Amino acid sequence: AQTVTQSQPEMSVQEAETVTLSCTYDTSENNYYLFWYKQPPSRQMILVIRQEAYKQQNATENRFSVNFQKAAKSFSLKISDSQLGDTAMYFCAFMIWGNQGGKLIFGQGTELSVKP
Amino acid sequence: ETGVTQTPRHLVMGMTNKKSLKCEQHLGHNAMYWYKQSAKKPLELMFVYNFKEQTENNSVPSRFSPECPNSSHLFLHLHTLQPEDSALYLCASSQETELPQHFGDGTRLSIL
């Protein structure tokens, strides 16, 4: 079964501090993509960062970076210099390919609150 | 402007009503998706359309009926829904199914 687990339903961090959101997944596939999406109160899901499983180098996007451990099937998101606008639900997801194309599998989400 | 527009933003309906959710994408994408987002649960993929053809129906009850008249528009027709169908329904699109998806703001559906 293809699953994504986010073990932290809620987290909080002080503004300007660093926070790490955890994500583990289970798949027998060797090729896949991993994503972190952000969903603020406005409800729109916004792609934060993407990692190709065949790349060993961890993806970085400004204040957002990932720690991708393929053997451990772990894909954590680190947010540096947290800002109030980072307050949102964060979803970890991975994409596998079947006969009909790509399919996204999501985790349950982590609700992050950035406090002033 | 998100590129993917969903209407209405909120919908309250009785179990015997018939209503439709609309999604429009302005990104020139070829694939469109419907997801259901319930509280404390992962997003559930409902339907996938690729080049207007349905390629995925994730065991969705027949009271949900999708329609994709062209690559830019996707509808979800609702009929005789149940209280457990109350959720946020998200539409997404992507250039190809293997590429990242862009999401709309969703329709918050409440079934009385």
CSV table of C-alpha atoms in Angstrom, one decimal:
chain,number,residue,atom,x,y,z
A,1,ALA,CA,0.0,0.0,0.0
A,2,GLN,CA,1.1,3.5,-0.8
A,3,THR,CA,0.8,5.7,2.3
A,4,VAL,CA,2.1,9.0,3.7
A,5,THR,CA,2.4,9.6,7.4
A,6,GLN,CA,2.7,13.0,9.1
A,7,SER,CA,3.1,12.2,12.8
A,8,GLN,CA,2.7,15.8,14.1
A,9,PRO,CA,-0.9,17.0,13.8
A,10,GLU,CA,0.0,20.4,15.2
A,11,MET,CA,3.2,22.4,15.7
A,12,SER,CA,4.0,25.9,16.8
A,13,VAL,CA,7.2,28.0,16.4
A,14,GLN,CA,8.2,31.5,17.3
A,15,GLU,CA,8.7,34.0,14.6
A,16,ALA,CA,12.2,34.0,13.1
A,17,GLU,CA,12.9,30.5,14.6
A,18,THR,CA,13.4,27.3,12.7
A,19,VAL,CA,11.0,24.4,12.6
A,20,THR,CA,11.0,20.9,11.1
A,21,LEU,CA,7.9,19.0,10.0
A,22,SER,CA,8.3,15.3,9.6
A,23,CYS,CA,7.0,13.0,6.9
A,24,THR,CA,7.5,9.3,6.2
A,25,TYR,CA,6.1,7.3,3.4
A,26,ASP,CA,5.7,3.8,2.2
A,27,THR,CA,6.0,2.6,-1.4
A,28,SER,CA,7.6,-0.2,-3.3
A,29,GLU,CA,8.3,2.1,-6.2
A,30,ASN,CA,11.8,3.3,-7.0
A,31,ASN,CA,11.0,6.3,-9.0
A,32,TYR,CA,8.7,9.0,-7.6
A,33,TYR,CA,8.4,12.6,-6.7
A,34,LEU,CA,7.9,14.1,-3.3
A,35,PHE,CA,6.2,17.3,-2.5
A,36,TRP,CA,5.3,19.6,0.4
A,37,TYR,CA,2.1,21.7,-0.1
A,38,LYS,CA,1.0,24.6,2.1
A,39,GLN,CA,-2.7,25.3,2.7
A,40,PRO,CA,-3.2,28.7,4.4
A,41,PRO,CA,-6.7,29.7,5.8
A,42,SER,CA,-7.5,31.0,2.3
A,43,ARG,CA,-7.7,27.2,1.4
A,44,GLN,CA,-5.6,27.3,-1.7
A,45,MET,CA,-3.0,24.5,-1.8
A,46,ILE,CA,0.3,26.0,-2.8
A,47,LEU,CA,3.3,23.9,-3.8
A,48,VAL,CA,6.2,24.7,-1.5
A,49,ILE,CA,9.0,22.4,-2.6
A,50,ARG,CA,9.6,19.3,-4.8
A,51,GLN,CA,12.1,16.5,-4.7
A,52,GLU,CA,12.8,13.9,-7.3
A,53,ALA,CA,13.6,10.5,-5.7
A,54,TYR,CA,16.5,9.8,-8.0
A,55,LYS,CA,18.3,13.0,-6.8
A,56,GLN,CA,20.5,12.7,-3.8
A,57,GLN,CA,20.8,16.4,-3.3
A,58,ASN,CA,18.2,17.9,-1.0
A,59,ALA,CA,15.9,20.5,-2.6
A,60,THR,CA,16.0,24.0,-1.3
A,61,GLU,CA,13.6,26.9,-2.0
A,62,ASN,CA,14.6,30.1,-0.2
A,63,ARG,CA,13.7,29.5,3.5
A,64,PHE,CA,12.4,26.0,2.8
A,65,SER,CA,14.6,23.0,2.5
A,66,VAL,CA,14.1,19.2,2.8
A,67,ASN,CA,16.0,16.4,4.4
A,68,PHE,CA,15.3,13.5,2.0
A,69,GLN,CA,16.4,10.1,3.3
A,70,LYS,CA,15.4,7.6,0.7
A,71,ALA,CA,16.4,4.4,2.5
A,72,ALA,CA,14.5,5.5,5.5
A,73,LYS,CA,11.6,6.8,3.4
A,74,SER,CA,11.7,10.1,5.2
A,75,PHE,CA,11.1,13.5,3.8
A,76,SER,CA,11.1,16.3,6.4
A,77,LEU,CA,10.6,20.0,5.7
A,78,LYS,CA,12.7,22.6,7.4
A,79,ILE,CA,11.4,26.2,7.6
A,80,SER,CA,14.1,28.7,8.5
A,81,ASP,CA,13.4,32.2,9.8
A,82,SER,CA,9.7,31.5,10.3
A,83,GLN,CA,7.3,34.2,9.3
A,84,LEU,CA,3.7,34.9,10.4
A,85,GLY,CA,2.6,34.1,6.8
A,86,ASP,CA,4.0,30.6,7.2
A,87,THR,CA,1.0,29.8,9.4
A,88,ALA,CA,-0.9,27.1,7.5
A,89,MET,CA,-1.6,23.4,7.1
A,90,TYR,CA,1.3,21.6,5.5
A,91,PHE,CA,0.8,18.4,3.5
A,92,CYS,CA,3.4,16.0,2.5
A,93,ALA,CA,2.7,14.0,-0.7
A,94,PHE,CA,4.4,11.7,-3.2
A,95,MET,CA,3.6,11.0,-6.8
A,96,ILE,CA,3.8,7.6,-8.4
A,97,TRP,CA,3.2,6.6,-12.0
A,98,GLY,CA,0.7,4.0,-13.1
A,99,ASN,CA,-0.8,3.1,-16.5
A,100,GLN,CA,-2.9,6.1,-16.4
A,101,GLY,CA,-0.2,8.6,-15.4
A,102,GLY,CA,0.9,10.3,-12.2
A,103,LYS,CA,-1.1,10.0,-8.9
A,104,LEU,CA,-0.6,12.1,-5.8
A,105,ILE,CA,-0.8,10.4,-2.3
A,106,PHE,CA,-1.2,12.9,0.6
A,107,GLY,CA,-0.5,12.7,4.3
A,108,GLN,CA,-3.0,13.9,6.9
A,109,GLY,CA,-1.3,17.3,7.3
A,110,THR,CA,0.5,19.2,10.0
A,111,GLU,CA,-1.0,22.5,11.3
A,112,LEU,CA,1.7,25.0,11.8
A,113,SER,CA,1.3,28.1,13.9
A,114,VAL,CA,3.9,30.8,13.8
A,115,LYS,CA,3.7,33.0,16.9
A,116,PRO,CA,4.9,36.6,17.1
B,1,GLU,CA,-5.5,35.1,-9.4
B,2,THR,CA,-4.8,31.4,-8.7
B,3,GLY,CA,-5.1,30.1,-12.3
B,4,VAL,CA,-7.6,27.6,-11.1
B,5,THR,CA,-11.0,29.0,-10.2
B,6,GLN,CA,-13.7,27.2,-8.3
B,7,THR,CA,-17.3,28.2,-7.9
B,8,PRO,CA,-19.2,28.5,-5.7
B,9,ARG,CA,-16.9,29.1,-2.7
B,10,HIS,CA,-19.6,27.8,-0.3
B,11,LEU,CA,-22.6,25.6,-0.9
B,12,VAL,CA,-25.2,24.4,1.5
B,13,MET,CA,-27.7,21.9,0.2
B,14,GLY,CA,-30.3,19.4,1.4
B,15,MET,CA,-29.9,15.7,0.8
B,16,THR,CA,-32.5,15.7,-2.0
B,17,ASN,CA,-31.1,18.7,-3.9
B,18,LYS,CA,-29.1,18.6,-7.2
B,19,LYS,CA,-26.2,21.0,-7.5
B,20,SER,CA,-23.0,21.3,-9.5
B,21,LEU,CA,-19.5,22.5,-8.6
B,22,LYS,CA,-17.5,24.2,-11.3
B,23,CYS,CA,-13.8,24.4,-11.9
B,24,GLU,CA,-12.0,26.4,-14.6
B,25,GLN,CA,-8.3,26.6,-15.2
B,26,HIS,CA,-6.6,29.3,-17.1
B,27,LEU,CA,-3.2,27.6,-17.3
B,28,GLY,CA,-3.5,25.7,-20.6
B,29,HIS,CA,-3.2,22.4,-18.7
B,30,ASN,CA,-4.3,19.1,-20.0
B,31,ALA,CA,-5.2,17.2,-16.8
B,32,MET,CA,-7.8,18.1,-14.2
B,33,TYR,CA,-8.6,16.5,-10.8
B,34,TRP,CA,-11.3,16.5,-8.1
B,35,TYR,CA,-10.2,15.9,-4.5
B,36,LYS,CA,-12.2,15.6,-1.3
B,37,GLN,CA,-10.7,17.1,1.8
B,38,SER,CA,-12.3,16.1,5.1
B,39,ALA,CA,-11.2,17.2,8.5
B,40,LYS,CA,-8.2,15.3,10.0
B,41,LYS,CA,-8.0,13.1,6.9
B,42,PRO,CA,-5.6,13.1,3.9
B,43,LEU,CA,-6.9,14.5,0.6
B,44,GLU,CA,-8.7,11.9,-1.3
B,45,LEU,CA,-8.4,11.8,-5.0
B,46,MET,CA,-11.9,11.3,-6.6
B,47,PHE,CA,-11.5,11.7,-10.4
B,48,VAL,CA,-8.8,12.4,-12.9
B,49,TYR,CA,-9.4,13.7,-16.5
B,50,ASN,CA,-6.6,13.8,-19.0
B,51,PHE,CA,-7.2,15.4,-22.3
B,52,LYS,CA,-11.0,15.4,-21.4
B,53,GLU,CA,-11.0,11.6,-20.9
B,54,GLN,CA,-11.6,10.2,-17.4
B,55,THR,CA,-8.6,8.1,-16.4
B,56,GLU,CA,-9.3,7.6,-12.7
B,57,ASN,CA,-12.4,7.0,-10.7
B,58,ASN,CA,-11.3,6.3,-7.2
B,59,SER,CA,-14.3,4.2,-6.1
B,60,VAL,CA,-16.5,7.3,-5.8
B,61,PRO,CA,-20.2,6.8,-5.2
B,62,SER,CA,-22.4,7.4,-8.2
B,63,ARG,CA,-24.1,10.4,-6.4
B,64,PHE,CA,-21.0,12.3,-7.6
B,65,SER,CA,-20.9,12.6,-11.3
B,66,PRO,CA,-18.0,14.4,-13.0
B,67,GLU,CA,-18.1,16.1,-16.4
B,68,CYS,CA,-15.2,17.5,-18.4
B,69,PRO,CA,-16.5,19.3,-21.6
B,70,ASN,CA,-13.1,20.6,-22.5
B,71,SER,CA,-9.6,20.8,-21.0
B,72,SER,CA,-10.3,24.0,-19.3
B,73,HIS,CA,-13.5,23.1,-17.5
B,74,LEU,CA,-14.5,20.4,-15.0
B,75,PHE,CA,-17.8,20.0,-13.2
B,76,LEU,CA,-18.9,17.8,-10.3
B,77,HIS,CA,-22.6,17.1,-10.4
B,78,LEU,CA,-24.1,16.3,-7.0
B,79,HIS,CA,-27.3,14.4,-6.4
B,80,THR,CA,-28.8,12.9,-3.3
B,81,LEU,CA,-25.8,13.5,-1.1
B,82,GLN,CA,-25.3,12.2,2.5
B,83,PRO,CA,-24.2,14.2,5.5
B,84,GLU,CA,-20.8,12.5,5.4
B,85,ASP,CA,-20.2,14.1,2.0
B,86,SER,CA,-19.8,17.5,3.8
B,87,ALA,CA,-16.2,18.5,3.0
B,88,LEU,CA,-14.0,20.8,1.1
B,89,TYR,CA,-13.9,19.8,-2.6
B,90,LEU,CA,-10.7,20.9,-4.3
B,91,CYS,CA,-10.0,21.0,-8.0
B,92,ALA,CA,-6.5,20.9,-9.5
B,93,SER,CA,-4.9,20.9,-12.9
B,94,SER,CA,-1.5,20.0,-14.3
B,95,GLN,CA,0.2,20.2,-17.7
B,96,GLU,CA,0.6,16.5,-17.6
B,97,THR,CA,-0.4,14.0,-14.9
B,98,GLU,CA,3.3,13.5,-14.0
B,99,LEU,CA,3.8,17.2,-13.3
B,100,PRO,CA,3.0,19.3,-10.2
B,101,GLN,CA,-0.6,20.2,-9.7
B,102,HIS,CA,-2.1,23.6,-9.2
B,103,PHE,CA,-5.1,23.8,-6.9
B,104,GLY,CA,-8.1,26.1,-6.7
B,105,ASP,CA,-9.5,27.5,-3.4
B,106,GLY,CA,-12.1,24.8,-3.1
B,107,THR,CA,-15.8,24.7,-2.5
B,108,ARG,CA,-16.9,24.2,1.1
B,109,LEU,CA,-19.9,21.9,0.9
B,110,SER,CA,-22.3,21.4,3.7
B,111,ILE,CA,-25.1,18.8,3.5
B,112,LEU,CA,-28.1,19.4,5.8
